[in-house]
Short mmCIF file of C-alpha atoms in Angstrom, two decimals:
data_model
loop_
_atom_site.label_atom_id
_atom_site.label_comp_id
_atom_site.label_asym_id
_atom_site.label_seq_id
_atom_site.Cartn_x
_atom_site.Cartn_y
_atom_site.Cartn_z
CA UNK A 1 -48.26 -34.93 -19.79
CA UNK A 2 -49.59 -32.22 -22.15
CA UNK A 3 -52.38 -31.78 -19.61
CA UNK A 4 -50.15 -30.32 -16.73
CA UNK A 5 -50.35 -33.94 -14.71
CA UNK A 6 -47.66 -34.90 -13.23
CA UNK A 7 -46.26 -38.41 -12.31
CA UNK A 8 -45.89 -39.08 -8.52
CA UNK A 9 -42.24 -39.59 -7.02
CA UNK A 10 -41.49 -42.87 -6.07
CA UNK A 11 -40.87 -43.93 -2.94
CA UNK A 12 -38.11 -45.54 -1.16
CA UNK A 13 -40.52 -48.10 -0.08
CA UNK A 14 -41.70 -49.22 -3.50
CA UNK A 15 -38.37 -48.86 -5.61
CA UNK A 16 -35.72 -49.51 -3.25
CA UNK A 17 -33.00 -46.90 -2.70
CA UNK A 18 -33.29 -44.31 -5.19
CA UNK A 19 -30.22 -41.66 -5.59
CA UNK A 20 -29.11 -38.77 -8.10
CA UNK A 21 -25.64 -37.79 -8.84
CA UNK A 22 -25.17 -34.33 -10.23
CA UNK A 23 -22.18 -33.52 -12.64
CA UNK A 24 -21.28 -30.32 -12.81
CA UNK A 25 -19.96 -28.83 -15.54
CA UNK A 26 -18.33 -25.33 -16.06
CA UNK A 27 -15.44 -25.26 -18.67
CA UNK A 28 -15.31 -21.49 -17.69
CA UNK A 29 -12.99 -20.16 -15.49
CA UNK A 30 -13.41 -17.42 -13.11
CA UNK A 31 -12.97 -13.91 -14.25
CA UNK A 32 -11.42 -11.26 -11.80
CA UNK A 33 -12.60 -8.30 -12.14
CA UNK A 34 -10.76 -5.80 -9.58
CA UNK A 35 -7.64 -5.84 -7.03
CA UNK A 36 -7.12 -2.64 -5.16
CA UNK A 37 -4.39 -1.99 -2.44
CA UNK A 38 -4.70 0.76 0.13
CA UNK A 39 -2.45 2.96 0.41
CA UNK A 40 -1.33 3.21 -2.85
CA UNK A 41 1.67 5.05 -2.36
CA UNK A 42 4.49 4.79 0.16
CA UNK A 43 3.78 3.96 3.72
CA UNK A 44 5.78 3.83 6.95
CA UNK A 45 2.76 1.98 8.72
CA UNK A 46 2.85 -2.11 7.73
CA UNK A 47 -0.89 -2.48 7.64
CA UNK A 48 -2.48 -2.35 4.13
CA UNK A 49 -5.98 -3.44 3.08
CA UNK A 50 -6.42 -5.16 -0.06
CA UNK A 51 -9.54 -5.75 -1.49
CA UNK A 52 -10.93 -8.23 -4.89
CA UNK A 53 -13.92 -9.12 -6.96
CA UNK A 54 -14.61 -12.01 -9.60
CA UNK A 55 -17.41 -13.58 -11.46
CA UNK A 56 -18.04 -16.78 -12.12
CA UNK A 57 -22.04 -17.15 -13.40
CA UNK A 58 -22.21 -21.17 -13.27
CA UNK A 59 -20.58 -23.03 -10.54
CA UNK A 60 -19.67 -19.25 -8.70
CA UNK A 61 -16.82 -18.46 -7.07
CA UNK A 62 -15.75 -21.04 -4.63
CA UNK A 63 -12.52 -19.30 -3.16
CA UNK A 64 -9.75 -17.12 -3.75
CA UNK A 65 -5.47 -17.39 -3.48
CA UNK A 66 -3.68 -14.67 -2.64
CA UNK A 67 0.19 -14.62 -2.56
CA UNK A 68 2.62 -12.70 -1.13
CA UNK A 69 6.39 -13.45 -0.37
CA UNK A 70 5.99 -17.02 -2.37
CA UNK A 71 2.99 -17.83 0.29
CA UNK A 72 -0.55 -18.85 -0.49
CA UNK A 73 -3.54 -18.41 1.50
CA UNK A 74 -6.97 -19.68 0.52
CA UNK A 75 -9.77 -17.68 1.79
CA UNK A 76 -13.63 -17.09 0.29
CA UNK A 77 -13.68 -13.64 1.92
CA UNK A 78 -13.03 -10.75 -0.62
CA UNK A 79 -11.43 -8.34 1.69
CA UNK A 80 -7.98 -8.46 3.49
CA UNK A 81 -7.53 -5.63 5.89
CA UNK A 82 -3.78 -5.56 7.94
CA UNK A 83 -2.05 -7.42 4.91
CA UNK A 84 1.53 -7.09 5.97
CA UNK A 85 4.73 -6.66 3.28
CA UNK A 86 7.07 -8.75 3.46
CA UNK A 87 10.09 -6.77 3.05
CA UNK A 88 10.91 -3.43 2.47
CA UNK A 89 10.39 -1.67 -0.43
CA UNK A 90 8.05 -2.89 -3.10
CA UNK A 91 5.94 -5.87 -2.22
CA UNK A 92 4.20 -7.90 -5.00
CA UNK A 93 0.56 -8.83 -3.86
CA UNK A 94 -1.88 -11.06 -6.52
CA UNK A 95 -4.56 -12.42 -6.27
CA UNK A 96 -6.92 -15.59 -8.26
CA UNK A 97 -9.94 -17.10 -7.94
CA UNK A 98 -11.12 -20.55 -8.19
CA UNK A 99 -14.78 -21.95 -9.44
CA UNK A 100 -16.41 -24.86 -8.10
CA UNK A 101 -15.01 -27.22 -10.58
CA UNK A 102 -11.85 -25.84 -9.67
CA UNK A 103 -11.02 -23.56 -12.97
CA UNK A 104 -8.62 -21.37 -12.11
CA UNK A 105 -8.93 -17.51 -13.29
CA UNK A 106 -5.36 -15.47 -13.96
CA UNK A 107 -4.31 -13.79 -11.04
CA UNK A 108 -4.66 -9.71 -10.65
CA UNK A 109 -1.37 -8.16 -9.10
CA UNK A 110 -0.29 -5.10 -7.29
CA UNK A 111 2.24 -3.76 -5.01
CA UNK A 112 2.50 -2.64 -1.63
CA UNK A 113 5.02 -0.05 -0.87
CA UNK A 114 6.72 0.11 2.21
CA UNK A 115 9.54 1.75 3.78
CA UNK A 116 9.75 2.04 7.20
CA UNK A 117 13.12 3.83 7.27
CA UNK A 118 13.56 7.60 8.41
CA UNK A 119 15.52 9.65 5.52
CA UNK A 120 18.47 11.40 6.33
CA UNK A 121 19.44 15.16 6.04
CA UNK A 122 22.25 16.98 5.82
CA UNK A 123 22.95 20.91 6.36
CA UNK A 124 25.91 23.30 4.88
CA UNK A 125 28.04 24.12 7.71
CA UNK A 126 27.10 27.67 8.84
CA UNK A 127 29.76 30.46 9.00
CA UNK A 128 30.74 31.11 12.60
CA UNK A 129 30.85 34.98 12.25
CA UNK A 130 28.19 37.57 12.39
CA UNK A 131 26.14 38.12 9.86
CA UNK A 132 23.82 41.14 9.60
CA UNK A 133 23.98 43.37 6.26
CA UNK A 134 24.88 40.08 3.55
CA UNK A 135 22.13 37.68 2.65
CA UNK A 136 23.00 33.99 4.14
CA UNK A 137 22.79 31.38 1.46
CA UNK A 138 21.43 28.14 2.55
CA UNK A 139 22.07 24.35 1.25
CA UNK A 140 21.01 20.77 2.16
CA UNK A 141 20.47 17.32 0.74
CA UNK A 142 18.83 14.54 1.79
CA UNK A 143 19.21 10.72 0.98
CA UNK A 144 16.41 7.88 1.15
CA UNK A 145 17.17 4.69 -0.09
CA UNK A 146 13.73 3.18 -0.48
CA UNK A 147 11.22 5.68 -1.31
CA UNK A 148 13.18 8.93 -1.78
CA UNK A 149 13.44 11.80 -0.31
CA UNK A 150 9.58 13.98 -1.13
CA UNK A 151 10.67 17.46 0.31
CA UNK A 152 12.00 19.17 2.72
CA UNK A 153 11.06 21.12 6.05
CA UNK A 154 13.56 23.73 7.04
CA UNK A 155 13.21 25.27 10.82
CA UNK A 156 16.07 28.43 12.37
CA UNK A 157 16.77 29.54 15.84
CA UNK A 158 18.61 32.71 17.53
CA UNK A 159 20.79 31.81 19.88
CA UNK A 160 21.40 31.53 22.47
CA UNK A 161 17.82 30.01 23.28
CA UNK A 162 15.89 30.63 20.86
CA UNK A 163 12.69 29.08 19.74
CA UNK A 164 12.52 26.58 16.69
CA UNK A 165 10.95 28.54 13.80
CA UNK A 166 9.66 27.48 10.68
CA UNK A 167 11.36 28.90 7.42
CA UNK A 168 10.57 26.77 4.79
CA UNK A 169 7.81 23.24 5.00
CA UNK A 170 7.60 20.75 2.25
CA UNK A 171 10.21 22.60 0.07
CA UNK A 172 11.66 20.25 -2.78
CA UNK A 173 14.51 22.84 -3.47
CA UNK A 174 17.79 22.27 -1.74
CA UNK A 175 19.06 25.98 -1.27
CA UNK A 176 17.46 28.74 -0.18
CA UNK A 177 18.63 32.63 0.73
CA UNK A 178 17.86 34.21 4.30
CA UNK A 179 17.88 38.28 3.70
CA UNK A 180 20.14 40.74 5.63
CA UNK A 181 18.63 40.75 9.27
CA UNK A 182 20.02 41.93 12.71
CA UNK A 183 20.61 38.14 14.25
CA UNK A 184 23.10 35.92 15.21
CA UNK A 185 22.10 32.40 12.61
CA UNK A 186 23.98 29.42 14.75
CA UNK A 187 21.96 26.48 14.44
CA UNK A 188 19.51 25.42 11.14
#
């Protein structure tokens, strides 16, 4: 009443069986609001972790789907760490989530990019002779089918036993010029 008092709930004894159905009702759906993938660029390694938010402010968030190769999972977690591609190459990843009444928000998607084979290289044939007053003129190439080839790391030796030396690391050029020297170039 306007007084503050307030009515007594019945019993069970005195009234019988008393219940209460809620209806929920929520014509909103979900919103995502992020999707991140890590690593974000190429990897060798099969293990990615993904991560998601969304907000849903009346029935909440009552799980996500997240696809990859065609396959949905449901989970209510918001963190997937040693997602695996599929295939390799470029691996579509999304992502939705789902309210309590079951609205459906639009799904988030990113890649995963994997590529798990080695590049190959290739080196100009040397000149068998000796070389010691004209500069030597260097070439190579490289192929990589799935994520390309990102530079290159070029190592000599003296022979005949020679260590490995480093001449060039994470050149993107594919010719380079040794100067005059006194030494004997058989293997690159």
């Amino acid at each position: 009443d306007v007084a503050g008092n307030l009515e007594a709930w019945p019993s069970n004894d005195s009234y019988g069986d008393v219940s209460t159905t809620v209806v929920l009702s929520d014509p909103t759906p979900p919103v995502m609001s992020s999707l991140t993938t890590s690593p974000q660029t190429w990897s060798n390694a099969n293990w990615f972790t993904v991560s998601w938010a969304a907000l849903d402010t009346e029935s909440g968030v009552a799980y996500y789907a997240y696809k990859t190769n065609g396959v949905e999972t449901q989970t209510t977690g918001t963190l997937l760490t040693g997602a695996f591609a599929y295939q390799e190459g470029q691996n579509i990843f999304s992502v939705r989530a789902v309210n309590g009444v079951g609205a459906t928000s639009g799904s988030l998607v990113d890649t995963l990019y994997y590529d798990p084979t080695l590049p190959v290289s290739v080196m100009t044939a040397l000149p068998s002779t000796w070389l010691d007053t004209n500069p030597l003129v260097l070439n190579w190439s490289g192929f990589d089918g799935t994520s390309g080839v990102g530079s290159y790391d070029i190592e000599y030796r003296i022979q005949p036993s020679g260590a490995w030396t480093t001449w060039l690391t994470g050149t993107t050029t594919v010719a380079g010029t040794f100067a005059p020297g006194s030494w004997q170039l058989n293997e690159i």
